[in-house]
């Protein structure tokens, strides 16, 4: 199975159904508390992530990960790297956590927290790369957007100097807002496209990974935008 196919692709149909139907929302949330790969408030691991994972490898985060499809795909592709999906919704993390367990992905963790609090869990320069996948566009509250300078400063603190941030979104106002936010911080975009699927950038297998929301937005006819930049 290519590493970038849908997370379910390698699992037997019954396993997929079992994972998806096994619990209602509150049951999933309760079960996350007992799953070793889903962490909640792990402040004691701040500065200790290299020791926590089996390999002291680069640490890549997916923010607003939902089910964590990028986290899973990246971990499958790079068994020696370390990957963590972060979201506030435990029932969504549950699904990613279950898939990681079913596939024996020992290099995957999920963390339930508000991204506003992220510097409590990562020491300066502890993170190598960040993916932000289809964050809520927050049309009314721009300071809640995960690419507002308020958040970018938090990411800068925990990233290694020059660490890359990737953004994938269907939302044009959020994409243009992000370009303005980084310009305001004196940062130039690296690679970018307003129509990923028609872009040469789409030859990069990493950008062919599709998330749960991406699939829904594309089915509705949305064009996917992509941007990366260094903090
Ligand atoms: C539109 S969904 C995208 C999920 C996933 N990345 C995907 O593409 O399928 C946005 C996600 O961001 C999470 N989220 C929004 N604001 C957040 C915050 N401040 N802290 C943590 N998670 C947040 C939501 O819980 C939700 O799962």
mmCIF file of C-alpha atoms and ligand atoms in Angstrom:
data_model
loop_
_atom_site.group_PDB
_atom_site.id
_atom_site.type_symbol
_atom_site.label_atom_id
_atom_site.label_comp_id
_atom_site.label_asym_id
_atom_site.label_seq_id
_atom_site.Cartn_x
_atom_site.Cartn_y
_atom_site.Cartn_z
ATOM 1 C CA UNK A 1 0.000 0.000 0.000
ATOM 2 C CA UNK A 2 1.475 3.433 -0.821
ATOM 3 C CA UNK A 3 2.044 5.366 2.410
ATOM 4 C CA UNK A 4 -0.058 8.313 1.275
ATOM 5 C CA UNK A 5 -3.310 6.431 0.644
ATOM 6 C CA UNK A 6 -6.256 6.832 3.011
ATOM 7 C CA UNK A 7 -5.480 5.600 6.525
ATOM 8 C CA UNK A 8 -8.070 2.880 6.220
ATOM 9 C CA UNK A 9 -6.647 1.485 3.012
ATOM 10 C CA UNK A 10 -4.422 -1.129 4.626
ATOM 11 C CA UNK A 11 -6.995 -2.325 7.136
ATOM 12 C CA UNK A 12 -9.557 -5.056 6.519
ATOM 13 C CA UNK A 13 -13.061 -3.707 6.076
ATOM 14 C CA UNK A 14 -14.258 -5.257 9.322
ATOM 15 C CA UNK A 15 -11.447 -3.528 11.241
ATOM 16 C CA UNK A 16 -12.422 -0.177 9.736
ATOM 17 C CA UNK A 17 -16.042 -0.667 10.713
ATOM 18 C CA UNK A 18 -15.106 -1.938 14.150
ATOM 19 C CA UNK A 19 -12.926 1.114 14.784
ATOM 20 C CA UNK A 20 -15.456 3.612 13.503
ATOM 21 C CA UNK A 21 -18.602 2.140 15.053
ATOM 22 C CA UNK A 22 -17.201 0.813 18.294
ATOM 23 C CA UNK A 23 -18.052 3.765 20.506
ATOM 24 C CA UNK A 24 -20.249 6.804 20.709
ATOM 25 C CA UNK A 25 -18.621 10.199 21.248
ATOM 26 C CA UNK A 26 -18.506 10.101 25.037
ATOM 27 C CA UNK A 27 -17.324 6.467 24.973
ATOM 28 C CA UNK A 28 -14.498 7.456 22.629
ATOM 29 C CA UNK A 29 -13.515 10.367 24.843
ATOM 30 C CA UNK A 30 -13.455 8.110 27.907
ATOM 31 C CA UNK A 31 -11.345 5.530 26.092
ATOM 32 C CA UNK A 32 -8.744 8.113 25.044
ATOM 33 C CA UNK A 33 -7.811 8.434 28.735
ATOM 34 C CA UNK A 34 -6.643 4.824 28.680
ATOM 35 C CA UNK A 35 -4.889 4.852 25.331
ATOM 36 C CA UNK A 36 -1.128 5.048 25.727
ATOM 37 C CA UNK A 37 -0.688 6.978 22.486
ATOM 38 C CA UNK A 38 -3.123 9.762 23.419
ATOM 39 C CA UNK A 39 -1.734 12.233 25.911
ATOM 40 C CA UNK A 40 -3.473 14.874 27.947
ATOM 41 C CA UNK A 41 -1.595 17.696 29.694
ATOM 42 C CA UNK A 42 1.841 15.981 29.547
ATOM 43 C CA UNK A 43 3.697 18.960 30.980
ATOM 44 C CA UNK A 44 6.304 16.601 32.464
ATOM 45 C CA UNK A 45 7.403 15.705 28.930
ATOM 46 C CA UNK A 46 8.288 19.286 27.994
ATOM 47 C CA UNK A 47 11.919 19.168 26.890
ATOM 48 C CA UNK A 48 11.880 15.343 27.120
ATOM 49 C CA UNK A 49 10.246 14.291 23.846
ATOM 50 C CA UNK A 50 13.412 12.881 22.284
ATOM 51 C CA UNK A 51 13.717 10.500 25.258
ATOM 52 C CA UNK A 52 9.994 9.712 25.285
ATOM 53 C CA UNK A 53 9.951 8.306 21.746
ATOM 54 C CA UNK A 54 11.826 5.087 20.920
ATOM 55 C CA UNK A 55 14.041 6.998 18.475
ATOM 56 C CA UNK A 56 15.454 10.427 19.318
ATOM 57 C CA UNK A 57 14.413 11.594 15.836
ATOM 58 C CA UNK A 58 13.038 14.884 14.523
ATOM 59 C CA UNK A 59 9.615 15.730 15.913
ATOM 60 C CA UNK A 60 6.885 16.814 13.496
ATOM 61 C CA UNK A 61 3.540 18.181 14.710
ATOM 62 C CA UNK A 62 0.192 18.307 12.961
ATOM 63 C CA UNK A 63 -1.937 21.063 14.495
ATOM 64 C CA UNK A 64 -5.757 20.956 14.339
ATOM 65 C CA UNK A 65 -5.199 17.359 13.263
ATOM 66 C CA UNK A 66 -8.761 16.043 13.739
ATOM 67 C CA UNK A 67 -8.394 12.321 12.996
ATOM 68 C CA UNK A 68 -4.700 12.898 12.309
ATOM 69 C CA UNK A 69 -4.494 11.620 8.757
ATOM 70 C CA UNK A 70 -1.307 13.607 8.070
ATOM 71 C CA UNK A 71 0.274 12.382 11.275
ATOM 72 C CA UNK A 72 -0.482 8.783 10.307
ATOM 73 C CA UNK A 73 0.649 9.142 6.707
ATOM 74 C CA UNK A 74 3.919 10.832 7.653
ATOM 75 C CA UNK A 75 4.608 8.209 10.330
ATOM 76 C CA UNK A 76 4.018 5.377 7.870
ATOM 77 C CA UNK A 77 6.370 6.960 5.397
ATOM 78 C CA UNK A 78 9.148 7.688 7.915
ATOM 79 C CA UNK A 79 9.200 4.956 10.581
ATOM 80 C CA UNK A 80 12.254 6.558 12.181
ATOM 81 C CA UNK A 81 10.696 10.016 12.571
ATOM 82 C CA UNK A 82 8.404 11.077 15.419
ATOM 83 C CA UNK A 83 4.932 12.455 14.738
ATOM 84 C CA UNK A 84 2.288 14.025 16.926
ATOM 85 C CA UNK A 85 -1.218 15.169 16.077
ATOM 86 C CA UNK A 86 -2.747 17.843 18.293
ATOM 87 C CA UNK A 87 -6.408 18.795 18.599
ATOM 88 C CA UNK A 88 -8.877 19.760 21.299
ATOM 89 C CA UNK A 89 -11.487 17.175 20.245
ATOM 90 C CA UNK A 90 -10.773 13.873 21.953
ATOM 91 C CA UNK A 91 -13.277 11.823 19.959
ATOM 92 C CA UNK A 92 -11.419 12.744 16.755
ATOM 93 C CA UNK A 93 -8.034 11.901 18.258
ATOM 94 C CA UNK A 94 -9.495 8.571 19.365
ATOM 95 C CA UNK A 95 -9.850 7.523 15.741
ATOM 96 C CA UNK A 96 -6.255 8.453 14.876
ATOM 97 C CA UNK A 97 -5.030 6.737 18.020
ATOM 98 C CA UNK A 98 -6.924 3.544 17.165
ATOM 99 C CA UNK A 99 -5.540 3.461 13.636
ATOM 100 C CA UNK A 100 -1.992 3.985 14.942
ATOM 101 C CA UNK A 101 -2.473 1.077 17.370
ATOM 102 C CA UNK A 102 -3.984 -1.172 14.681
ATOM 103 C CA UNK A 103 -1.013 -0.458 12.425
ATOM 104 C CA UNK A 104 1.626 -0.670 15.175
ATOM 105 C CA UNK A 105 2.816 2.865 14.493
ATOM 106 C CA UNK A 106 5.077 3.268 17.514
ATOM 107 C CA UNK A 107 6.288 6.657 16.322
ATOM 108 C CA UNK A 108 2.866 8.329 16.646
ATOM 109 C CA UNK A 109 1.339 10.227 19.533
ATOM 110 C CA UNK A 110 -1.735 12.387 19.818
ATOM 111 C CA UNK A 111 -2.157 15.170 22.311
ATOM 112 C CA UNK A 112 -5.425 16.707 23.426
ATOM 113 C CA UNK A 113 -4.939 20.369 24.175
ATOM 114 C CA UNK A 114 -5.861 23.838 23.059
ATOM 115 C CA UNK A 115 -3.157 25.088 20.740
ATOM 116 C CA UNK A 116 -3.224 28.364 22.692
ATOM 117 C CA UNK A 117 -1.430 26.398 25.477
ATOM 118 C CA UNK A 118 1.107 24.640 23.276
ATOM 119 C CA UNK A 119 4.247 26.195 24.742
ATOM 120 C CA UNK A 120 3.462 24.445 28.041
ATOM 121 C CA UNK A 121 4.248 21.157 26.332
ATOM 122 C CA UNK A 122 7.229 21.900 24.084
ATOM 123 C CA UNK A 123 10.518 23.509 25.077
ATOM 124 C CA UNK A 124 12.264 26.036 22.805
ATOM 125 C CA UNK A 125 13.662 24.399 19.626
ATOM 126 C CA UNK A 126 12.115 21.020 20.476
ATOM 127 C CA UNK A 127 10.012 20.798 17.313
ATOM 128 C CA UNK A 128 11.377 20.367 13.780
ATOM 129 C CA UNK A 129 8.360 20.962 11.580
ATOM 130 C CA UNK A 130 4.679 21.871 11.794
ATOM 131 C CA UNK A 131 1.753 21.001 9.560
ATOM 132 C CA UNK A 132 -1.490 22.956 9.957
ATOM 133 C CA UNK A 133 -4.196 21.069 8.131
ATOM 134 C CA UNK A 134 -7.537 22.679 7.317
ATOM 135 C CA UNK A 135 -7.777 24.850 10.435
ATOM 136 C CA UNK A 136 -11.145 26.434 11.181
ATOM 137 C CA UNK A 137 -11.301 29.688 9.162
ATOM 138 C CA UNK A 138 -12.712 31.700 12.092
ATOM 139 C CA UNK A 139 -14.301 34.338 9.829
ATOM 140 C CA UNK A 140 -15.382 36.552 12.747
ATOM 141 C CA UNK A 141 -12.403 36.284 15.109
ATOM 142 C CA UNK A 142 -9.123 36.658 13.275
ATOM 143 C CA UNK A 143 -7.096 36.284 16.475
ATOM 144 C CA UNK A 144 -8.476 32.729 16.823
ATOM 145 C CA UNK A 145 -7.030 31.746 13.441
ATOM 146 C CA UNK A 146 -4.178 29.299 13.914
ATOM 147 C CA UNK A 147 -2.012 31.378 11.581
ATOM 148 C CA UNK A 148 -2.549 34.659 13.447
ATOM 149 C CA UNK A 149 0.787 36.195 14.578
ATOM 150 C CA UNK A 150 -0.297 35.370 18.159
ATOM 151 C CA UNK A 151 -0.018 31.665 17.240
ATOM 152 C CA UNK A 152 2.948 32.066 14.879
ATOM 153 C CA UNK A 153 4.990 33.495 17.770
ATOM 154 C CA UNK A 154 4.144 30.412 19.814
ATOM 155 C CA UNK A 155 5.246 28.156 16.977
ATOM 156 C CA UNK A 156 8.460 30.150 16.570
ATOM 157 C CA UNK A 157 9.312 29.541 20.215
ATOM 158 C CA UNK A 158 9.089 25.757 20.006
ATOM 159 C CA UNK A 159 10.474 25.315 16.475
ATOM 160 C CA UNK A 160 14.139 24.918 15.732
ATOM 161 C CA UNK A 161 15.396 28.126 14.069
ATOM 162 C CA UNK A 162 14.247 28.092 10.444
ATOM 163 C CA UNK A 163 11.778 25.255 11.106
ATOM 164 C CA UNK A 164 9.154 24.896 8.388
ATOM 165 C CA UNK A 165 5.429 25.488 8.804
ATOM 166 C CA UNK A 166 3.102 23.974 6.182
ATOM 167 C CA UNK A 167 -0.466 25.164 5.727
ATOM 168 C CA UNK A 168 -3.141 23.365 3.732
ATOM 169 C CA UNK A 169 -6.570 24.961 3.472
ATOM 170 C CA UNK A 170 -9.580 25.256 1.196
ATOM 171 C CA UNK A 171 -10.372 28.694 2.597
ATOM 172 C CA UNK A 172 -9.287 31.680 0.516
ATOM 173 C CA UNK A 173 -9.692 34.389 3.213
ATOM 174 C CA UNK A 174 -7.656 32.299 5.678
ATOM 175 C CA UNK A 175 -4.962 31.686 3.064
ATOM 176 C CA UNK A 176 -4.686 35.390 2.159
ATOM 177 C CA UNK A 177 -4.782 36.329 5.857
ATOM 178 C CA UNK A 178 -1.849 33.976 6.485
ATOM 179 C CA UNK A 179 0.184 35.523 3.674
ATOM 180 C CA UNK A 180 -0.460 38.938 5.244
ATOM 181 C CA UNK A 181 0.409 37.665 8.722
ATOM 182 C CA UNK A 182 3.805 36.287 7.681
ATOM 183 C CA UNK A 183 4.561 39.363 5.561
ATOM 184 C CA UNK A 184 3.862 41.479 8.648
ATOM 185 C CA UNK A 185 6.486 39.449 10.493
ATOM 186 C CA UNK A 186 9.008 39.971 7.688
ATOM 187 C CA UNK A 187 8.734 36.351 6.536
ATOM 188 C CA UNK A 188 8.669 35.393 2.863
ATOM 189 C CA UNK A 189 6.583 32.435 1.683
ATOM 190 C CA UNK A 190 8.494 29.393 0.476
ATOM 191 C CA UNK A 191 6.483 27.177 -1.860
ATOM 192 C CA UNK A 192 2.868 28.200 -2.403
ATOM 193 C CA UNK A 193 -0.074 27.553 -4.686
ATOM 194 C CA UNK A 194 -3.730 28.551 -4.728
ATOM 195 C CA UNK A 195 -4.640 25.384 -6.658
ATOM 196 C CA UNK A 196 -2.580 22.526 -5.316
ATOM 197 C CA UNK A 197 -4.045 19.751 -7.443
ATOM 198 C CA UNK A 198 -3.149 21.659 -10.631
ATOM 199 C CA UNK A 199 0.284 22.680 -9.364
ATOM 200 C CA UNK A 200 3.666 21.064 -9.958
ATOM 201 C CA UNK A 201 3.968 21.021 -6.177
ATOM 202 C CA UNK A 202 1.413 18.219 -6.213
ATOM 203 C CA UNK A 203 4.124 15.899 -7.535
ATOM 204 C CA UNK A 204 5.408 15.885 -3.948
ATOM 205 C CA UNK A 205 3.873 12.754 -2.399
ATOM 206 C CA UNK A 206 3.683 14.508 0.946
ATOM 207 C CA UNK A 207 1.211 16.980 -0.512
ATOM 208 C CA UNK A 208 -0.906 14.190 -1.952
ATOM 209 C CA UNK A 209 -1.959 13.066 1.521
ATOM 210 C CA UNK A 210 -5.631 13.927 1.896
ATOM 211 C CA UNK A 211 -7.311 14.645 5.218
ATOM 212 C CA UNK A 212 -10.884 13.919 6.259
ATOM 213 C CA UNK A 213 -11.929 17.553 5.763
ATOM 214 C CA UNK A 214 -9.919 17.863 2.566
ATOM 215 C CA UNK A 215 -11.923 15.020 1.068
ATOM 216 C CA UNK A 216 -15.198 16.724 2.010
ATOM 217 C CA UNK A 217 -14.106 20.140 0.703
ATOM 218 C CA UNK A 218 -12.843 18.690 -2.570
ATOM 219 C CA UNK A 219 -16.119 16.781 -3.020
ATOM 220 C CA UNK A 220 -17.841 20.193 -2.727
ATOM 221 C CA UNK A 221 -15.613 21.584 -5.499
ATOM 222 C CA UNK A 222 -13.149 23.568 -3.368
ATOM 223 C CA UNK A 223 -9.626 24.333 -4.590
ATOM 224 C CA UNK A 224 -6.941 23.383 -2.115
ATOM 225 C CA UNK A 225 -4.328 25.990 -1.251
ATOM 226 C CA UNK A 226 -0.882 25.227 0.112
ATOM 227 C CA UNK A 227 1.843 27.391 1.584
ATOM 228 C CA UNK A 228 5.039 26.788 3.472
ATOM 229 C CA UNK A 229 7.315 29.234 5.265
ATOM 230 C CA UNK A 230 10.178 29.202 7.755
ATOM 231 C CA UNK A 231 9.954 30.733 11.194
HETATM 232 C C1 LIG B 1 -11.866 21.681 10.134
HETATM 233 S S1 LIG B 1 -11.179 20.596 11.314
HETATM 234 C C2 LIG B 1 -9.786 19.907 10.433
HETATM 235 C C3 LIG B 1 -9.389 18.563 10.958
HETATM 236 C C4 LIG B 1 -8.271 17.850 10.166
HETATM 237 N N1 LIG B 1 -7.073 18.639 10.122
HETATM 238 C C5 LIG B 1 -8.721 17.544 8.765
HETATM 239 O O1 LIG B 1 -8.271 18.237 7.826
HETATM 240 O O2 LIG B 1 -9.534 16.620 8.592
HETATM 241 C C6 LIG B 1 -10.395 21.731 12.416
HETATM 242 C C7 LIG B 1 -9.902 21.085 13.690
HETATM 243 O O3 LIG B 1 -9.227 22.075 14.452
HETATM 244 C C8 LIG B 1 -9.482 21.835 15.830
HETATM 245 N N2 LIG B 1 -9.217 23.110 16.541
HETATM 246 C C9 LIG B 1 -9.709 24.314 16.224
HETATM 247 N N3 LIG B 1 -9.213 25.268 17.055
HETATM 248 C C10 LIG B 1 -8.376 24.625 17.917
HETATM 249 C C11 LIG B 1 -7.572 25.047 19.011
HETATM 250 N N4 LIG B 1 -7.518 26.333 19.368
HETATM 251 N N5 LIG B 1 -6.847 24.127 19.677
HETATM 252 C C12 LIG B 1 -6.911 22.819 19.321
HETATM 253 N N6 LIG B 1 -7.658 22.356 18.283
HETATM 254 C C13 LIG B 1 -8.377 23.239 17.585
HETATM 255 C C14 LIG B 1 -10.917 21.371 15.863
HETATM 256 O O4 LIG B 1 -11.197 20.638 17.027
HETATM 257 C C15 LIG B 1 -11.002 20.530 14.578
HETATM 258 O O5 LIG B 1 -10.763 19.156 14.813
#
